[in-house]
mmCIF file of C-alpha atoms in Angstrom:
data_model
loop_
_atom_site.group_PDB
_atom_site.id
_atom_site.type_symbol
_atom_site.label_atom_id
_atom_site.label_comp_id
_atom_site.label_asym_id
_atom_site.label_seq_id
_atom_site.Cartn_x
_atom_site.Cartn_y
_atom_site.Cartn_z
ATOM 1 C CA UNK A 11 13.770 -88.773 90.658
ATOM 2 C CA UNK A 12 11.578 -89.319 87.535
ATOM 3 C CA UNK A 13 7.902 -87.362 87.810
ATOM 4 C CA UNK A 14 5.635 -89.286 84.854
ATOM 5 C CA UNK A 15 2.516 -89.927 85.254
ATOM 6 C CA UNK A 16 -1.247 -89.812 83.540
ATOM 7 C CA UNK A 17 -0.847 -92.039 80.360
ATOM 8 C CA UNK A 18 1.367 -95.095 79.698
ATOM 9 C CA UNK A 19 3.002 -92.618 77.114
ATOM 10 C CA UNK A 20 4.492 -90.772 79.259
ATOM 11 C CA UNK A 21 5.174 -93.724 81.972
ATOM 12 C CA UNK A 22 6.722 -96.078 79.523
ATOM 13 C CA UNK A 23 9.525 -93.833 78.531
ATOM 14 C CA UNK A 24 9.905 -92.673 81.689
ATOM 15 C CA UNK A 25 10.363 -96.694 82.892
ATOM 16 C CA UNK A 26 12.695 -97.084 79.653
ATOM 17 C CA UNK A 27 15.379 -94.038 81.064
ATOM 18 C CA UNK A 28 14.806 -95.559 84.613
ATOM 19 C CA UNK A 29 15.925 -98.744 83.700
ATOM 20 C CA UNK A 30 19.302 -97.168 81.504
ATOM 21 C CA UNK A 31 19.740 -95.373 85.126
ATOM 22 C CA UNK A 32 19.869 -98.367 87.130
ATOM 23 C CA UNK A 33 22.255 -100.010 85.118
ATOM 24 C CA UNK A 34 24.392 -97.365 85.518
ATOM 25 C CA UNK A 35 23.980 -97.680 89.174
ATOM 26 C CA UNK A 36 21.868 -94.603 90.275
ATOM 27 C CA UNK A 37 18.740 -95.014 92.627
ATOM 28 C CA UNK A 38 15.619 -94.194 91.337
ATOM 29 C CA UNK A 39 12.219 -92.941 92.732
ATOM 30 C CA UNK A 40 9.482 -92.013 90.988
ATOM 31 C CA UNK A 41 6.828 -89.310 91.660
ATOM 32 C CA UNK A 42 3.475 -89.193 90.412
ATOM 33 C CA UNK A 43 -0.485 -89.412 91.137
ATOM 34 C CA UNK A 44 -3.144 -92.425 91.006
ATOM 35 C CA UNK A 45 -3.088 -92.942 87.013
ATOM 36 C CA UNK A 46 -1.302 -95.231 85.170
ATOM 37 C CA UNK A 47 1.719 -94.819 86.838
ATOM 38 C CA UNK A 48 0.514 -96.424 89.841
ATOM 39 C CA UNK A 49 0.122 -99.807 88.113
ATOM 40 C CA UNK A 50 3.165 -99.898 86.087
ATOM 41 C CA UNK A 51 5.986 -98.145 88.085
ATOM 42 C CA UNK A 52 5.381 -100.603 90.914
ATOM 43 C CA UNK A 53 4.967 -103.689 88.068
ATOM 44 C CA UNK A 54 8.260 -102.653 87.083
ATOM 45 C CA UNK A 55 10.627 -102.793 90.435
ATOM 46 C CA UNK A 56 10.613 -99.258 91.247
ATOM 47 C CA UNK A 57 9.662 -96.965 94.397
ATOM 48 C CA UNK A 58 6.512 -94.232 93.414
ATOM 49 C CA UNK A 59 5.698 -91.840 95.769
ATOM 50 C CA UNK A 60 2.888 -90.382 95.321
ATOM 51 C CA UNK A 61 1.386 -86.878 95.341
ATOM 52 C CA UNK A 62 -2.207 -85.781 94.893
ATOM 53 C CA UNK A 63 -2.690 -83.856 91.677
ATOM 54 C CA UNK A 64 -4.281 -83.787 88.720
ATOM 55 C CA UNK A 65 -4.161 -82.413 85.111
ATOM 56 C CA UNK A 66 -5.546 -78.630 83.930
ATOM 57 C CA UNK A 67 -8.617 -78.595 82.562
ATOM 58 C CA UNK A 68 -9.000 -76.435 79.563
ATOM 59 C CA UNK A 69 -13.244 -76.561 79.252
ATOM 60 C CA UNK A 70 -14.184 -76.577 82.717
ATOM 61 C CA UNK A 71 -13.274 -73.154 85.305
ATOM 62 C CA UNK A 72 -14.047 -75.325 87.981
ATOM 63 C CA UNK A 73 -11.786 -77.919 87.696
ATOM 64 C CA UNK A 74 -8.597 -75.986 86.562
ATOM 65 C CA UNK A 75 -9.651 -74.027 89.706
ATOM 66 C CA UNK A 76 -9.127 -77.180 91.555
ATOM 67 C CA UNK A 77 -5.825 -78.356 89.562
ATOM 68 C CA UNK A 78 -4.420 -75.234 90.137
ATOM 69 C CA UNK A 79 -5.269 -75.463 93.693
ATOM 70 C CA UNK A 80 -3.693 -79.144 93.678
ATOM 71 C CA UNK A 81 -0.521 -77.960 92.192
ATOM 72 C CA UNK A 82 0.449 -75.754 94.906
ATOM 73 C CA UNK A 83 0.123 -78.131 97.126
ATOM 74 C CA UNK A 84 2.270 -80.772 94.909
ATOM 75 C CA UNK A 85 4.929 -78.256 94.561
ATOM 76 C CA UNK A 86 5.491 -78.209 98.432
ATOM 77 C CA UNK A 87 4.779 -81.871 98.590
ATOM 78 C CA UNK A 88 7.442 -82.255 96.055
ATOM 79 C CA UNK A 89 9.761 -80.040 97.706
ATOM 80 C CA UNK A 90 9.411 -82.273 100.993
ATOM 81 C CA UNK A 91 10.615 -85.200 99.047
ATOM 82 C CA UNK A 92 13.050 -84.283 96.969
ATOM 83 C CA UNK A 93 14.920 -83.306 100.256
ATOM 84 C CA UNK A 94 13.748 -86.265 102.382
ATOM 85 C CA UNK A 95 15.853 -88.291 99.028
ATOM 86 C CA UNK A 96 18.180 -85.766 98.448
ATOM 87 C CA UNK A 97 18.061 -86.107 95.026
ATOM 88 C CA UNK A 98 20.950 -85.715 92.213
ATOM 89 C CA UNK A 99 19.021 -84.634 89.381
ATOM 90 C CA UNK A 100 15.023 -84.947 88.184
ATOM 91 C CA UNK A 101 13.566 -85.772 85.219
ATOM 92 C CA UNK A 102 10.122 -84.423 83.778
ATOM 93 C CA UNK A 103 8.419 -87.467 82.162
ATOM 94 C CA UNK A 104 5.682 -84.836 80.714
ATOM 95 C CA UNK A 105 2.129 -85.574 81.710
ATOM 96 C CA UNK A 106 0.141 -83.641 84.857
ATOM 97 C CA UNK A 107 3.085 -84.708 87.687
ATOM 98 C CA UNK A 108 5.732 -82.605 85.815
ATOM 99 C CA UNK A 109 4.904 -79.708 86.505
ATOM 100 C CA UNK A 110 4.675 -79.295 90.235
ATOM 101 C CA UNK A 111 7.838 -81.624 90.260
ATOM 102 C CA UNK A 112 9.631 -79.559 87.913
ATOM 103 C CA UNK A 113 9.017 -76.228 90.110
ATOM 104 C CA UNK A 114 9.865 -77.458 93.265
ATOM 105 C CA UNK A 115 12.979 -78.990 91.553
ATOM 106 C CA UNK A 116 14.061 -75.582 90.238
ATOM 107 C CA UNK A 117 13.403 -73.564 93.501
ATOM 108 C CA UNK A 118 15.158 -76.179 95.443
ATOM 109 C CA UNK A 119 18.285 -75.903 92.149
ATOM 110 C CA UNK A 120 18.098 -79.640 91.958
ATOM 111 C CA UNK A 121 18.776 -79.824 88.270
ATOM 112 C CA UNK A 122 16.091 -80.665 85.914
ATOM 113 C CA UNK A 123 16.213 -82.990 82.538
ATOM 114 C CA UNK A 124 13.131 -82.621 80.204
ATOM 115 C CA UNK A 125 11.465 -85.365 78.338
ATOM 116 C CA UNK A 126 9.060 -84.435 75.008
ATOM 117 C CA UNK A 127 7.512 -87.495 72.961
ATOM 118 C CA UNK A 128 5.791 -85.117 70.958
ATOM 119 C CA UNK A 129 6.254 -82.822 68.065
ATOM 120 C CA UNK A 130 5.232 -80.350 70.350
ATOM 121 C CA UNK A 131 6.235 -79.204 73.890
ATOM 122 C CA UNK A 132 3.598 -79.973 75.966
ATOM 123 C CA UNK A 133 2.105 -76.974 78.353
ATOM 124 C CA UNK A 134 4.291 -78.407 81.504
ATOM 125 C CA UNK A 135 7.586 -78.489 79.329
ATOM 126 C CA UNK A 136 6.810 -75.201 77.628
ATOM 127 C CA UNK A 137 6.719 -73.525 81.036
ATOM 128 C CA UNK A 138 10.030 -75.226 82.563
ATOM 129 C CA UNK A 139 11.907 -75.853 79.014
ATOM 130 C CA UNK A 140 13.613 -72.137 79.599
ATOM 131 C CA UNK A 141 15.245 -73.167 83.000
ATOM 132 C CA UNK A 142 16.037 -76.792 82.042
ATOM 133 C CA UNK A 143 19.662 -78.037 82.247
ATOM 134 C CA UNK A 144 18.709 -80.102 79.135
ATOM 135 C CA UNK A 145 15.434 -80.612 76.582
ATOM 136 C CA UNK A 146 15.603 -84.133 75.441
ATOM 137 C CA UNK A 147 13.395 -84.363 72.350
ATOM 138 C CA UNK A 148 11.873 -87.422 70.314
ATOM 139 C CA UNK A 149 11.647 -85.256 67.197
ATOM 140 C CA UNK A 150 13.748 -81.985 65.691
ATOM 141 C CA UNK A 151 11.152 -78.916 66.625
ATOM 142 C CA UNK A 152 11.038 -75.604 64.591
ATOM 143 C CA UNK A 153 12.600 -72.822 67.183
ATOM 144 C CA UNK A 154 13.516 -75.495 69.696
ATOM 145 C CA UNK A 155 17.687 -75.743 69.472
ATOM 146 C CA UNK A 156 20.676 -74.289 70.679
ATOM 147 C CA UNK A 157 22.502 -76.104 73.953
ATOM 148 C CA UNK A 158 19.306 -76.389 76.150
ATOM 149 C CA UNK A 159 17.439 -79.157 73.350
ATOM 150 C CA UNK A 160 18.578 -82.425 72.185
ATOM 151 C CA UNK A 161 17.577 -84.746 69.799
ATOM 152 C CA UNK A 162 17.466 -88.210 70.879
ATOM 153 C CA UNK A 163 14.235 -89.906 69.883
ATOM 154 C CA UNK A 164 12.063 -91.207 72.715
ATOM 155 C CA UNK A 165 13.568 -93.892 74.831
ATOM 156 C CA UNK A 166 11.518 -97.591 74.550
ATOM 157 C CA UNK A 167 11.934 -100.510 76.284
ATOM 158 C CA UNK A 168 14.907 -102.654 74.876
ATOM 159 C CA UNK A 169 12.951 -104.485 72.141
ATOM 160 C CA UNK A 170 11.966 -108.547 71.710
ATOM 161 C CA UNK A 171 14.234 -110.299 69.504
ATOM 162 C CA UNK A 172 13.472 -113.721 69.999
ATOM 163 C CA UNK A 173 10.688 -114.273 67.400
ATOM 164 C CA UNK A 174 10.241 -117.504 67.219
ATOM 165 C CA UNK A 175 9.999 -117.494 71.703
ATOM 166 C CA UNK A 176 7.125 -114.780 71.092
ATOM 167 C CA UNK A 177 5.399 -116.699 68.980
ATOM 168 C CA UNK A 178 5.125 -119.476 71.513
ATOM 169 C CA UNK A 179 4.533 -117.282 74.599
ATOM 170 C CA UNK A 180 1.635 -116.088 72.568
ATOM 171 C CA UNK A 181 0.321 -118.754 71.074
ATOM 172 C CA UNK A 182 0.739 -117.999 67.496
ATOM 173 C CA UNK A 183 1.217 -120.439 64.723
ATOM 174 C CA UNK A 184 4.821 -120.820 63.514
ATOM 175 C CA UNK A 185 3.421 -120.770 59.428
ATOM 176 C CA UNK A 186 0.859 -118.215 60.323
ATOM 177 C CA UNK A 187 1.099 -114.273 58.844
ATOM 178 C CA UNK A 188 0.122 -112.386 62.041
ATOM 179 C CA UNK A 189 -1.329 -108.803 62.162
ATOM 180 C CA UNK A 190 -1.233 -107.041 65.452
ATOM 181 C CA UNK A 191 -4.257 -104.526 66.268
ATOM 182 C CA UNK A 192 -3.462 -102.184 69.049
ATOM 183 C CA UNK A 193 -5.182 -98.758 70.076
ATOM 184 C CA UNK A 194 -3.438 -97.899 73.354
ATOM 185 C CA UNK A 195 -4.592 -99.049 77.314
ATOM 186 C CA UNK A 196 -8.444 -97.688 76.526
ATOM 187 C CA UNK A 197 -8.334 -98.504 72.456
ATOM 188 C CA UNK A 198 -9.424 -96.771 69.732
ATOM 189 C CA UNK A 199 -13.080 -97.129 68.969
ATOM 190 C CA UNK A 200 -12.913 -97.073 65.127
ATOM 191 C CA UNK A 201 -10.271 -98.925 64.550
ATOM 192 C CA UNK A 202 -11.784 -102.079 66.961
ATOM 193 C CA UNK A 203 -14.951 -101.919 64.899
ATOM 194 C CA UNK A 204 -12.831 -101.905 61.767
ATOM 195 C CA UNK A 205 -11.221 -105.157 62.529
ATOM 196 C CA UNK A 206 -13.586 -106.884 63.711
ATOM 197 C CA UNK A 207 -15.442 -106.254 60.786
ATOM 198 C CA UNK A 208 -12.774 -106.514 58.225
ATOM 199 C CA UNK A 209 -10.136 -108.972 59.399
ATOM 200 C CA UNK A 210 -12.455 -111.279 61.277
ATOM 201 C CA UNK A 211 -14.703 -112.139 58.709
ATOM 202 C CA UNK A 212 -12.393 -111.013 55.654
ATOM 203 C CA UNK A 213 -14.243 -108.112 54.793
ATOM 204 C CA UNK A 214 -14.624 -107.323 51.686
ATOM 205 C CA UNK A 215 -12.639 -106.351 48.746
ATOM 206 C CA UNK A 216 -13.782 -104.400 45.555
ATOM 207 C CA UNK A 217 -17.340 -104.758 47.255
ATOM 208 C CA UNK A 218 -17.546 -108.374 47.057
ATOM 209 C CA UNK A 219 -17.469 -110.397 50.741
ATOM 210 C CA UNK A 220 -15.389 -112.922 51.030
ATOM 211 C CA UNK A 221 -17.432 -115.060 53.073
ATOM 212 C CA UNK A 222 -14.907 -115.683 56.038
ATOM 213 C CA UNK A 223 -12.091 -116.728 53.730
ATOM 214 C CA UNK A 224 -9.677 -113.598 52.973
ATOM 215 C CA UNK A 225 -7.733 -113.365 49.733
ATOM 216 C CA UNK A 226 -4.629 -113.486 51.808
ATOM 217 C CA UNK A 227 -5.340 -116.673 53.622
ATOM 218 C CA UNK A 228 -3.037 -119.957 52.338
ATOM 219 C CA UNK A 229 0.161 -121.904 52.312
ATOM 220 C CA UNK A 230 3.158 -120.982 53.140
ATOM 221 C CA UNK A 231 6.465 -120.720 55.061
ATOM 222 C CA UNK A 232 6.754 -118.104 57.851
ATOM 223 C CA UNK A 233 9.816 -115.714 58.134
ATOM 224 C CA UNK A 234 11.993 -117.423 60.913
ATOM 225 C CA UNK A 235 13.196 -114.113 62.582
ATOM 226 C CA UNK A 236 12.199 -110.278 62.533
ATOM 227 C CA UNK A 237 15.003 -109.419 59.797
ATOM 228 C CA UNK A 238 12.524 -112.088 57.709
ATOM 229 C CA UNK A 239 9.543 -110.115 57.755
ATOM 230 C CA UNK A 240 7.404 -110.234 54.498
ATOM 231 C CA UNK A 241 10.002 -112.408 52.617
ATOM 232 C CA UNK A 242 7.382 -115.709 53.298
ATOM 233 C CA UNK A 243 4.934 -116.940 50.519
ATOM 234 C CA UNK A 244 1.453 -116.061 51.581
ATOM 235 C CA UNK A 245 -0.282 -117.957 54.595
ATOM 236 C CA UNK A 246 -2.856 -118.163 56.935
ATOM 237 C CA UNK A 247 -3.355 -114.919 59.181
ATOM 238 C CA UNK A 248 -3.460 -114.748 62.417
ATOM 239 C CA UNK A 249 -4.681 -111.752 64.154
ATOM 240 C CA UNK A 250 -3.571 -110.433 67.518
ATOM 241 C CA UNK A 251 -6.111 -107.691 68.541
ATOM 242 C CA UNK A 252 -5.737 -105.968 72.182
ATOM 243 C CA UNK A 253 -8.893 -103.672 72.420
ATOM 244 C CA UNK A 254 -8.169 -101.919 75.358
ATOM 245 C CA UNK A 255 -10.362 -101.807 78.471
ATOM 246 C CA UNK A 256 -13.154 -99.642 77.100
ATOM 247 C CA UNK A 257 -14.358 -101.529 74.553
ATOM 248 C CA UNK A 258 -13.823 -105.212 75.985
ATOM 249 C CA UNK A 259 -16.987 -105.653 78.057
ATOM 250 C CA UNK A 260 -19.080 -105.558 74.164
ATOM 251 C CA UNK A 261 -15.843 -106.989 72.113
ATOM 252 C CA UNK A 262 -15.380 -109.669 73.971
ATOM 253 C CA UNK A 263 -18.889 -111.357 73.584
ATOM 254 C CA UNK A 264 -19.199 -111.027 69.958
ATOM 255 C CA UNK A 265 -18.345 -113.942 68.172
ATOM 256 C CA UNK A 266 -14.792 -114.495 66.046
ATOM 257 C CA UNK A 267 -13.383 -117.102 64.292
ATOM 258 C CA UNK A 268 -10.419 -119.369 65.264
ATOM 259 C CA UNK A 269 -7.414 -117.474 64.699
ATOM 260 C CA UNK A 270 -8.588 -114.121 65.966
ATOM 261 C CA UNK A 271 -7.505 -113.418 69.367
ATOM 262 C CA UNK A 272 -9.204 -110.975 71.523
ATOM 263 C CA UNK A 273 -6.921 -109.166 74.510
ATOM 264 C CA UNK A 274 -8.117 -106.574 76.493
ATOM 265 C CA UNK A 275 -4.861 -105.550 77.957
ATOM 266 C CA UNK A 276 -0.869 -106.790 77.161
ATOM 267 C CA UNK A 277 1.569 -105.494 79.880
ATOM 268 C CA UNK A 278 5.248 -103.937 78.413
ATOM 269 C CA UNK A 279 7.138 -106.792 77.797
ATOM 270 C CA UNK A 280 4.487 -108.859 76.656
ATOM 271 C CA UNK A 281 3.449 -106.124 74.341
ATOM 272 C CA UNK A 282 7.361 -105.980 73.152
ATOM 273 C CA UNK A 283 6.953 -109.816 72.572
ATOM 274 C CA UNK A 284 3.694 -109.089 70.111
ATOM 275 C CA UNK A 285 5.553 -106.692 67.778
ATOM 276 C CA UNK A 286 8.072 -108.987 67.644
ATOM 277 C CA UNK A 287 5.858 -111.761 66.684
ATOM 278 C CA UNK A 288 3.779 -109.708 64.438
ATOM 279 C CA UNK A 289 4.117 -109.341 60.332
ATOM 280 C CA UNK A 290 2.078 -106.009 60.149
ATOM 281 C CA UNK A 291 0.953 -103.655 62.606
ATOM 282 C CA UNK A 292 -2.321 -101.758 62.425
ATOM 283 C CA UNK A 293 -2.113 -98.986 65.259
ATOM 284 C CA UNK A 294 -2.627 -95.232 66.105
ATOM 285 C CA UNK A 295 0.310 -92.886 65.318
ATOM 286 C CA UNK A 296 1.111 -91.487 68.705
ATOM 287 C CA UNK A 297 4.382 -92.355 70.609
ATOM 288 C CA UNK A 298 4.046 -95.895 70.224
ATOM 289 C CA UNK A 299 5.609 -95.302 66.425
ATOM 290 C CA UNK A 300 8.870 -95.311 68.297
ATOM 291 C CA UNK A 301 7.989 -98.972 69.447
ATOM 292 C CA UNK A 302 7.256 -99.954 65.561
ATOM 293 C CA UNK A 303 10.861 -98.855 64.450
ATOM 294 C CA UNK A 304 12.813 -100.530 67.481
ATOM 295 C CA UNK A 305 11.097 -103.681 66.225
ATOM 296 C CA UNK A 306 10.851 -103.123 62.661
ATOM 297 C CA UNK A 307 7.420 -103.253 61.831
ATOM 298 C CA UNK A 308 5.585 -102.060 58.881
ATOM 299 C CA UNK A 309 2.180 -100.432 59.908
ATOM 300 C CA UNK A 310 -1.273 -99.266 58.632
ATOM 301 C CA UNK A 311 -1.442 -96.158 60.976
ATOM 302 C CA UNK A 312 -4.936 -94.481 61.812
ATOM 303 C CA UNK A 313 -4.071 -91.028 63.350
ATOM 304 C CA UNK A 314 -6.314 -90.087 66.156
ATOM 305 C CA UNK A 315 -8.156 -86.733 64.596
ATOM 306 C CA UNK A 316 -8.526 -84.605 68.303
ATOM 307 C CA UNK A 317 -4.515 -85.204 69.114
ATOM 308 C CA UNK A 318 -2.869 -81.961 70.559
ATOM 309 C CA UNK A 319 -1.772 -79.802 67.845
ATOM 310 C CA UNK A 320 -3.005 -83.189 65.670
ATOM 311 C CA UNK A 321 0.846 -84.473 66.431
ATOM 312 C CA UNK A 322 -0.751 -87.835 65.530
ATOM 313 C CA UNK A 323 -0.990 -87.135 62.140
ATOM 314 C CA UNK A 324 2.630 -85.715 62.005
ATOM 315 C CA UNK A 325 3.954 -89.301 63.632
ATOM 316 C CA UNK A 326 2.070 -90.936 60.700
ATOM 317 C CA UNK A 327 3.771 -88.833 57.896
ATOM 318 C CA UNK A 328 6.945 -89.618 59.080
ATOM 319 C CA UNK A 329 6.434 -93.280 58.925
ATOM 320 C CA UNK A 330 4.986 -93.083 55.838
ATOM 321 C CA UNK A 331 7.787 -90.460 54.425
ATOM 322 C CA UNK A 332 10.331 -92.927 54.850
ATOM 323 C CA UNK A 333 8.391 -95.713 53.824
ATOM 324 C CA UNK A 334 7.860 -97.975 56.508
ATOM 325 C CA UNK A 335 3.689 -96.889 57.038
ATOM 326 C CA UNK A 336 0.357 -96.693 54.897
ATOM 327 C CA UNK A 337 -1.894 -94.078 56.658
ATOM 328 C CA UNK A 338 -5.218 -94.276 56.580
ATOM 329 C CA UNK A 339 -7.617 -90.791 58.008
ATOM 330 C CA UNK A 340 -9.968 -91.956 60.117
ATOM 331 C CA UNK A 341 -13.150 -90.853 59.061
ATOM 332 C CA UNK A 342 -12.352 -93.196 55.915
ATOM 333 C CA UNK A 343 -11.440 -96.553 58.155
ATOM 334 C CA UNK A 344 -14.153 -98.935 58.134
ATOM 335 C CA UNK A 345 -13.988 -102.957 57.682
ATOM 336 C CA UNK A 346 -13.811 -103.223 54.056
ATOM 337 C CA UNK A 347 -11.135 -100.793 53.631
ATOM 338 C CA UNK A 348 -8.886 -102.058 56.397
ATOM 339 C CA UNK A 349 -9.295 -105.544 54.919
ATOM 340 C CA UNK A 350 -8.248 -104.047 51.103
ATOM 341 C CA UNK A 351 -4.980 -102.367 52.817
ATOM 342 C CA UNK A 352 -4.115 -104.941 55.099
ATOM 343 C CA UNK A 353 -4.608 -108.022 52.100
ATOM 344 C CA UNK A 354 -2.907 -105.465 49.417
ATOM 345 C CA UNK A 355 0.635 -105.350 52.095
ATOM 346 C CA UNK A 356 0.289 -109.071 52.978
ATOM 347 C CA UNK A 357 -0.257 -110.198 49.012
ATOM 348 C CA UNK A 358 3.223 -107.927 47.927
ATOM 349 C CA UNK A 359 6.139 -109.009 49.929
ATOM 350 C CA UNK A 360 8.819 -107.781 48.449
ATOM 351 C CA UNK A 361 6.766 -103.944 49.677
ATOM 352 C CA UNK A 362 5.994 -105.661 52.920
ATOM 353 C CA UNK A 363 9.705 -106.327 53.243
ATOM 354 C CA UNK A 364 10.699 -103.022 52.325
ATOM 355 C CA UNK A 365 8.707 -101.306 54.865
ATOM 356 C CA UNK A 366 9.857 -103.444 58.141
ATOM 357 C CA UNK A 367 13.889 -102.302 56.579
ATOM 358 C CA UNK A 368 12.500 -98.856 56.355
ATOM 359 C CA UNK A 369 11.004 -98.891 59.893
ATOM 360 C CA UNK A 370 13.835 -100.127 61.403
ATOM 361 C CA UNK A 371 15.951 -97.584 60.097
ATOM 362 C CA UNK A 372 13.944 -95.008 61.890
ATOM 363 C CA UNK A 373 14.920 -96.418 65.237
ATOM 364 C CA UNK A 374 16.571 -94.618 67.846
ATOM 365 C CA UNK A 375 18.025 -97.295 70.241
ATOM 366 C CA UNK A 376 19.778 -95.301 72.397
ATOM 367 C CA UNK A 377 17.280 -93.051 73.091
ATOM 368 C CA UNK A 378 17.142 -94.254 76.649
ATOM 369 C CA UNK A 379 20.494 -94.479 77.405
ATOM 370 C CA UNK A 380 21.239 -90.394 75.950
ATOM 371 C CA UNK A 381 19.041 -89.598 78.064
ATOM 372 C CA UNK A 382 20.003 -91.915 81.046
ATOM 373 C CA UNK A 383 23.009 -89.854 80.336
ATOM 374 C CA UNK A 384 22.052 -85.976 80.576
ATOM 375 C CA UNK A 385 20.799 -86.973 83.810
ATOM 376 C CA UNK A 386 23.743 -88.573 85.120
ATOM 377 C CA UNK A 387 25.801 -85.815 84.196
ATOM 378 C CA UNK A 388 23.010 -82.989 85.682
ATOM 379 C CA UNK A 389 23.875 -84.592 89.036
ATOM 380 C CA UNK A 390 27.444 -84.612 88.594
#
């Protein structure tokens, strides 16, 4: 049984380990609550069972009264059905469902698997980590090791491969240079306003507009496959921006020019099929970095500033460390100065090239299946 649940950072994962599991055979069930887990686990061929709880409110008494209250009655709740399935082993996904999952899965010695995207253990997996058959973790963590934590790298979906296919499926030009804007199932406020501003209209570079006609925009040949990325001459761009649900209703009815396609919402695999398809990647830095390497994307990464122990930023660094990211803060992201990063990658490809190898090599492609395997082994 896999408990994930709130955001589609902790469900995608989750769906990633589930899918190395059935491979292998197992059953799997999922528990969680009403979020985003309720759309995609289903989507995605899988039983959810659902329990009614919710995550701890740190600003309001009230509500982490409530959540508190709502945990004790998801522990028994979880209790009833890990019985009812008799299940082998169950992982914690992180997110608001692991917790009262995790408990009843200790007092019941079912063993439990841990899941951290983070460079941080969230508060669930900081309160079960100690009693965890295993501690699966996306990154190294200071005073996290010994034979209880394990560094795998968080699990993805198996990546696109087929460029030239995701070009077609999403209706891209086969000689254009695309740039994919993403900022997660809501989106990221500044950095839709940013492209809008700077990509659809060309922004502006040393202060001068460029009156809808970027310096980037021309001839050229487009790399044939994702091991080709930014060895083409320059050529016309193409930008593939999904805004997220928040800020559709106003995106959507302001005016862009041909080549600039507006999406509120891509599911998984057609969101594996857009990195695939995509020259350069603007983006937030949270676990979706993991996604940029198993494709091999180069990025312009705007950390969001309020992240939990600002683990956002730390993602970014480590892209740009090993060369495969430009990150931009962002208080400083507005049009023109996305449009002067974005045309200074796209005009040098040899440094365009360089940074898809060097994202790449910061994949972890059998992140899934490592853990896929601690599990497997728990319920032996």
């Amino acid at each position: 049984m896999i408990a994930a649940g709130g955001t589609a950072g902790h469900v995608v994962p989750a769906l990633a380990v589930a899918d190395a599991l059935r491979s292998g055979g197992a059953r799997v069930v999922f528990i969680g609550g009403g979020r985003a887990e309720a759309e995609l686990v289903p989507a995605a061929g899988y039983e959810l069972r659902q329990i009614a709880v919710e995550g701890l409110s740190r600003r309001n008494p009230l509500r982490a009264a409530r959540a508190v209250a709502r945990s004790a009655a998801a522990v028994r709740a979880s209790r009833a059905l890990l019985r009812e399935l008799s299940a082998g082993a169950v992982m914690g996904g992180g997110g608001y469902v692991a917790g009262p999952v995790g408990l009843a899965a200790l007092s019941l010695r079912v063993p439990l698997v841990l899941t951290e995207a983070d460079r941080h253990l969230g508060l669930a997996n900081r309160a079960l980590a100690p009693w965890a058959r295993r501690v699966c973790l996306a990154f190294a963590l200071p005073g996290r090791d010994g034979p209880r934590y394990r560094v795998t790298g968080r699990p993805v979906p198996a990546p696109a491969t087929d460029r030239a296919a995701a070009r077609e499926l999403l209706a891209i030009p086969a000689q254009a240079t695309c740039v994919l804007v993403f900022g997660g199932s809501l989106g990221a406020r500044s950095i839709n306003l940013a492209a809008l501003e700077g990509l659809a209209s060309g922004g502006h570079e040393g202060g001068a507009p460029h009156s809808g006609h970027p310096p980037w925009r021309g001839a050229g040949r487009q790399p044939d496959t994702v091991g080709e990325r930014g060895r083409s001459s320059q050529s016309r761009l193409h930008v593939l921006h999904v805004c997220g649900s928040r800020d559709w209703p106003e995106l959507s009815r302001r005016p862009r020019p041909d080549g600039y396609d507006l999406r509120e919402y891509l599911d998984s695999a057609t969101f594996s099929q857009a990195l695939a398809a995509s020259d350069l990647v603007v983006a937030r830095s949270g676990g979706s970095v993991f996604e940029l390497a198993a494709h091999g994307c180069p990025a312009v990464l705007v950390p969001y500033p309020h992240a939990s122990a600002d683990h956002q930023s730390a993602n970014a660094r480590w892209m740009a460390g090993a060369g495969a990211a430009v990150v931009v803060p962002d208080a400083e992201l507005d049009g023109p100065r996305l449009a002067r990063e974005v045309g200074a990658l796209l005009a040098d490809r040899p440094r365009l090239a360089a940074m898809a190898r060097a994202s790449a090599g910061l994949a972890r492609p059998d992140a899934a299946a490592d853990v896929a395997a601690e599990l497997l082994e728990a319920a032996r």
